XYZ file of C-alpha atoms in Angstrom:
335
model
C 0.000 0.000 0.000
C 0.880 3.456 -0.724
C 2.096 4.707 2.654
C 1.826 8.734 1.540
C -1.813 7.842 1.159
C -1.958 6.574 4.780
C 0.125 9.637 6.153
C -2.261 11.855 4.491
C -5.460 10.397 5.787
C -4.068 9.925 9.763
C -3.129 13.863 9.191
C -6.326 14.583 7.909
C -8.128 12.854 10.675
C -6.366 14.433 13.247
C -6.753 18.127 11.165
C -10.549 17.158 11.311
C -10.882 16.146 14.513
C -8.846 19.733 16.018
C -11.119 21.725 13.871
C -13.998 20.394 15.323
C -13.114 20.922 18.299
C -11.701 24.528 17.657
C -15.065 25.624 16.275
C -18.194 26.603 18.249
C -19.852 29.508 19.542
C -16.686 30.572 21.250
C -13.577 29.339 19.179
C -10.933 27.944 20.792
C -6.997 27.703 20.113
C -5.903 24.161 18.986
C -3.360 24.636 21.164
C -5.739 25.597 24.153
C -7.417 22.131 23.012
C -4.512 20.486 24.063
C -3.160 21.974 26.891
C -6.568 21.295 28.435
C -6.603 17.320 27.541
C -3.134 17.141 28.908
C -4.433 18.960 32.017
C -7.095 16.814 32.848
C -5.359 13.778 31.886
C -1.974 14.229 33.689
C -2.662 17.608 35.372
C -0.662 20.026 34.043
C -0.838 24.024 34.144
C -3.906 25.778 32.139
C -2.128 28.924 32.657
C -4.488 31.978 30.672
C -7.223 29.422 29.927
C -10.642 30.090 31.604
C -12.740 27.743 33.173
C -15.416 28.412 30.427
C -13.235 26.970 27.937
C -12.372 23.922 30.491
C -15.762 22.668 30.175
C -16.719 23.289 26.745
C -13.737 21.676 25.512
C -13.400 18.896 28.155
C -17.505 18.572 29.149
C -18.782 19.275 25.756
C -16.747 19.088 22.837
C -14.776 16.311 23.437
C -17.037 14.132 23.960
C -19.255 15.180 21.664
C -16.784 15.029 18.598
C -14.883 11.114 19.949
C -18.552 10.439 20.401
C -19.372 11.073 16.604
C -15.979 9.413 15.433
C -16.950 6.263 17.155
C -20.340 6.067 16.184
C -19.146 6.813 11.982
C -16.380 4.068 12.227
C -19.390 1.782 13.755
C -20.992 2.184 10.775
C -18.847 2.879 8.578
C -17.064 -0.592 9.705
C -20.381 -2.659 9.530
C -21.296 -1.509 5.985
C -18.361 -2.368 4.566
C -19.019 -6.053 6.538
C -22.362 -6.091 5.001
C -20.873 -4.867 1.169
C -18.664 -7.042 1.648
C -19.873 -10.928 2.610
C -23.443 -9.930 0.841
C -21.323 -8.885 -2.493
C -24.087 -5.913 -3.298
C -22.534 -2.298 -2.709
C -26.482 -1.126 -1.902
C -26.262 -3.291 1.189
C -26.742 -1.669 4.562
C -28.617 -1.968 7.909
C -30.930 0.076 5.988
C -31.890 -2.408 3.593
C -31.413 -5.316 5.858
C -33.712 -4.159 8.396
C -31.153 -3.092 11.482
C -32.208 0.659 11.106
C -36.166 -0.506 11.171
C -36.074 -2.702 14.135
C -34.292 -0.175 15.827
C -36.814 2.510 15.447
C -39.338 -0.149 16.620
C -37.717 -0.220 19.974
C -37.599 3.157 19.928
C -40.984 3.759 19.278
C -42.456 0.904 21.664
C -40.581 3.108 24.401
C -42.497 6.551 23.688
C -45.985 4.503 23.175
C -46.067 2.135 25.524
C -43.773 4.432 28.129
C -41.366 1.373 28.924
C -39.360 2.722 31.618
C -36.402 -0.043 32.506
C -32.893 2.312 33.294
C -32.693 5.991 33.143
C -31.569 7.457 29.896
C -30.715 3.095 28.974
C -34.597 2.249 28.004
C -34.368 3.492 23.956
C -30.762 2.387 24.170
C -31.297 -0.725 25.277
C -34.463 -2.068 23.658
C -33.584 -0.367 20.016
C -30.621 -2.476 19.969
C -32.628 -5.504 21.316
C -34.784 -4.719 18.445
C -31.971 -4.479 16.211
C -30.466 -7.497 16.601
C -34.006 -9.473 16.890
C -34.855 -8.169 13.347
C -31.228 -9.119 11.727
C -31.810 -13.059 13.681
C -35.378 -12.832 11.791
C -33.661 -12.046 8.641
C -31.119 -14.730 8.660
C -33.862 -17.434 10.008
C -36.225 -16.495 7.696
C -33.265 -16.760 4.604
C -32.517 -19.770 6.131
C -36.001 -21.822 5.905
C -36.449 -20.500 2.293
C -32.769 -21.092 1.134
C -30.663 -23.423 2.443
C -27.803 -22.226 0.698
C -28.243 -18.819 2.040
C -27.705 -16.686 -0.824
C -27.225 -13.226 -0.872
C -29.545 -11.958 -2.892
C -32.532 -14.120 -0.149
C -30.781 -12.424 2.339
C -31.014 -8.973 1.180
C -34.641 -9.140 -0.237
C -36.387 -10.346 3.153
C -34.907 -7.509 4.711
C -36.103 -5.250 2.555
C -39.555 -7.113 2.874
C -39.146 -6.814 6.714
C -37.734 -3.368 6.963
C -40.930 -2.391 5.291
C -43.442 -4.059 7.294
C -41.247 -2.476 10.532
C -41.700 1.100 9.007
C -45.348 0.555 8.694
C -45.510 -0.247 12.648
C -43.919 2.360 13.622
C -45.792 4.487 11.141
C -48.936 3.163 12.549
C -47.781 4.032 16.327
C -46.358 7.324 15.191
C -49.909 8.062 14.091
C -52.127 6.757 17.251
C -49.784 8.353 19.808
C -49.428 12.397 18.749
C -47.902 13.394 21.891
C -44.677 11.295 21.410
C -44.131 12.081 17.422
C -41.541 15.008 17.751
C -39.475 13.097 20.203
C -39.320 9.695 17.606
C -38.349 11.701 14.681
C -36.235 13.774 16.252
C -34.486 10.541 17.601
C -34.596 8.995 14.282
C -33.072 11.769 12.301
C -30.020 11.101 14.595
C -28.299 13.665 17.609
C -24.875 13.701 19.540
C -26.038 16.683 22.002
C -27.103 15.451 25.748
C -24.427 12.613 25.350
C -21.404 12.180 27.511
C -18.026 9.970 28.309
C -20.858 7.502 29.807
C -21.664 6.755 26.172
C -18.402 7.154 24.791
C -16.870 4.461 26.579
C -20.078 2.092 26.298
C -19.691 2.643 22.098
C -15.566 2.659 22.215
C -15.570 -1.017 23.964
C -17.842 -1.999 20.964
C -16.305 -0.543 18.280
C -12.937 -2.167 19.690
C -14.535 -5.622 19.958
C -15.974 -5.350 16.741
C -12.878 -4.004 14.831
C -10.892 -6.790 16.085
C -13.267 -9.466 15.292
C -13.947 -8.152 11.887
C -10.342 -8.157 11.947
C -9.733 -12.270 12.079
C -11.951 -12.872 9.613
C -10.326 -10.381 6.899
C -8.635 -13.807 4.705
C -12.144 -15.468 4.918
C -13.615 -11.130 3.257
C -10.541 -11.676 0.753
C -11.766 -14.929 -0.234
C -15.510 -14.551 -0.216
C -15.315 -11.739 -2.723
C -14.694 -13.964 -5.712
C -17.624 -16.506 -4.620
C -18.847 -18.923 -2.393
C -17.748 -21.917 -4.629
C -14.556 -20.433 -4.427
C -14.473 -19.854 -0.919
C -15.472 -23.700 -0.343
C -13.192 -25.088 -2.664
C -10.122 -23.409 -0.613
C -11.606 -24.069 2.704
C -13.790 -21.447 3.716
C -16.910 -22.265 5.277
C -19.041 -19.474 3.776
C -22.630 -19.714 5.336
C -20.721 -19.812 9.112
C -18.785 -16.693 8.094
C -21.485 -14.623 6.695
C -23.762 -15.600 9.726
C -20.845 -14.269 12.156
C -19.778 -11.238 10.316
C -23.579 -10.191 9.518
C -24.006 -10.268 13.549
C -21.072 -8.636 14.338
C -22.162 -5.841 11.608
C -25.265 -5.801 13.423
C -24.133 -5.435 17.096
C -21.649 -2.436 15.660
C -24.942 -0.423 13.862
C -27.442 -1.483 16.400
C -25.549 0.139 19.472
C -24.628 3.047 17.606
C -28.311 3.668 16.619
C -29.674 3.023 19.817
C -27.470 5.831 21.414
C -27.611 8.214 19.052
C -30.312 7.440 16.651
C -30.642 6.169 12.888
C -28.306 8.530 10.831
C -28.147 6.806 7.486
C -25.870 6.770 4.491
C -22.850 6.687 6.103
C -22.608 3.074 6.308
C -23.166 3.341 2.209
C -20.518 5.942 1.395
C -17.431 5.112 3.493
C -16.674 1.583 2.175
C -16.987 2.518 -1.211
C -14.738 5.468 -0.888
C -12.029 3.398 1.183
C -11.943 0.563 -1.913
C -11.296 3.382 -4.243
C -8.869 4.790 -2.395
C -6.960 1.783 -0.875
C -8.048 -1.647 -2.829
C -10.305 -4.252 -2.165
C -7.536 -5.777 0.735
C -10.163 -6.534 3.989
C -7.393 -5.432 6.164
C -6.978 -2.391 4.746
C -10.646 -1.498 3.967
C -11.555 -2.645 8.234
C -8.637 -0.062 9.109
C -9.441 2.885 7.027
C -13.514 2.315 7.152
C -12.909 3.085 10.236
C -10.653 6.414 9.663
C -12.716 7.600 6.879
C -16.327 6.382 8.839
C -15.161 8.551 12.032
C -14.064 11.369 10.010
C -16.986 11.762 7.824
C -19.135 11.508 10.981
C -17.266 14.498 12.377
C -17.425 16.864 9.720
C -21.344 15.504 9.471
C -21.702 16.667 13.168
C -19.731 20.253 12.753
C -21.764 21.464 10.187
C -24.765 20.316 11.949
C -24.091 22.514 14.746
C -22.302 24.922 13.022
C -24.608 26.172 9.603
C -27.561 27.973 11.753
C -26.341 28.444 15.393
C -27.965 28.380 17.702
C -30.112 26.405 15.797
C -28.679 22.339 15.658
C -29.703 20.667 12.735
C -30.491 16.804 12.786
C -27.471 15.028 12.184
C -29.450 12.608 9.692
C -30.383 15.489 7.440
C -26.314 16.374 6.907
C -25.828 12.531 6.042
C -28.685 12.447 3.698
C -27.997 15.599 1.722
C -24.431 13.958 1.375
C -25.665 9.786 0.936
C -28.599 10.638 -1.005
C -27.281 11.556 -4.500
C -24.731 9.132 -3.853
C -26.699 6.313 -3.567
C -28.735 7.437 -6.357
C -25.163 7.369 -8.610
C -24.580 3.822 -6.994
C -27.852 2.584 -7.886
C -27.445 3.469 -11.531
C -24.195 2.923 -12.339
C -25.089 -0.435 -11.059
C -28.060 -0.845 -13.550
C -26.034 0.255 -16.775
C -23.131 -2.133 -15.794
């Protein structure tokens, strides 16, 4: 691999990242940035810094912006799984139903006012919810195909993900009171959200990284076929199974804590096998990179374009993912 191409994108990571946190209602010195991570960290002198700045940077905008990196290289990471092992560069936990059953949970929650932890209860049931729907897509595409093909796969969660959207349509319409707060949560947020979070989604995103990780030969392999993949070895139907759930644990806690932000899971990949190859352990490394980064910039603009006003961080993803999957969709058809 190129290794100025891998220079560049760490340095443009790390550019992003500063800049986000530099930019706000009150700007503050990258330097500043830093002298205030090393102080709470190791303690060292904040000579000439204010407190103000101490807790936006440290209380706020920290979190905030790791928060949004992890949650992009979450998705980022598990569309690229799903591209990948289903061979079809539309796949995503949009059209496989993770995004759906999440919102389900969700909206359960706000009708039925399920109350199980404190600010854990849409968490915890939309990635429940999540992860029931993707174990009803694989049983289902099981009992119809045996040989599990990709193309079963991906059409009962479409069929599944539709019938979930008209549920939650359905209790969207019957309970008026709670319709602001599910679309609001749907449309996706990183405000309200602290280290609590951060660390829950960093363990995850570790987990799932290095899992994805050990299977990247069995990725190499799968991408020329199944038959191929059997001849050499590869048991294809076991590896799909694990990497689609490990996909699905990655989106479904990301959604659950900060709601369904889509598209990013559909650009990333596909800009990370121009970029660097169709080599799993490169694409798992720099989804990630390229996930969190987009994710970031997603988030600045979001809070940034009509202050004080903070636009849905869905709507910044869409604008982007929309025309993109459009050009996906029929490049596809003419090849």
């Amino acid at each position: 691999m190129n290794k100025k191409k891998i220079i560049i994108s760490i340095v443009a990571v790390l550019a992003v990242l500063c800049l986000a946190l530099s930019i706000g209602s009150v700007f503050v010195h990258p330097l500043d940035i830093l002298r205030i991570i090393t102080h709470n960290i190791f303690g060292t002198e904040t000579e000439g810094i204010t407190r103000g700045q101490m807790a936006i940077i440290w209380s706020n905008r920290l979190p905030r912006v790791v928060l949004a990196f992890i949650a992009g290289a979450m998705l980022s990471l598990s569309g690229a799984i799903m591209q990948s092992v289903l061979r079809n560069p539309l796949a995503s936990s949009f059209t496989l139903g993770v995004s759906s059953g999440a919102s389900l949970g969700a909206a359960m929650v706000l009708f039925l006012g399920i109350t199980l932890l404190p600010v854990f209860t849409i968490p915890l049931l939309g990635f429940g919810f999540a992860m029931g729907t993707m174990l009803l897509v694989m049983a289902l595409a099981t009992k119809l195909d045996k040989t599990f093909q990709n193309n079963t796969i991906i059409l009962i969660g479409m069929m599944i993900s539709l019938f979930i959207n008209a549920i939650v349509t359905l209790l969207m319409i019957l309970n008026h009171e709670s319709l602001q707060s599910l679309i609001f949560w749907q449309l996706g947020s990183f405000s309200n959200r602290g280290w609590l979070q951060v660390s829950i989604l960093g363990i995850v995103l570790v987990v799932g990284a290095l899992a994805t990780f050990i299977h990247h030969r069995e990725m190499d392999v799968m991408t020329f076929g199944e038959g191929t993949a059997k001849t050499i070895g590869v048991n294809a139907k076991a590896t799909k199974i694990t990497l689609l759930i490990i996909a699905t644990a990655m989106t479904g806690s990301a959604i659950a804590f900060v709601g369904i932000i889509g598209f990013v899971d559909l650009v990333t990949p596909h800009i990370v096998r121009r970029l660097f190859g169709s080599r799993h352990k490169h694409i798992i490394l720099f989804s990630v990179l390229f996930g969190g980064m987009f994710m970031v910039v997603a988030d600045t603009i979001s809070r940034s374009i009509a202050p004080p006003t903070e636009l849905p961080i869905g709507v910044i993803t869409a604008l982007v993912g929309g025309p993109f999957f459009g050009y996906l969709y029929f490049k596809r058809r003419k090849e």
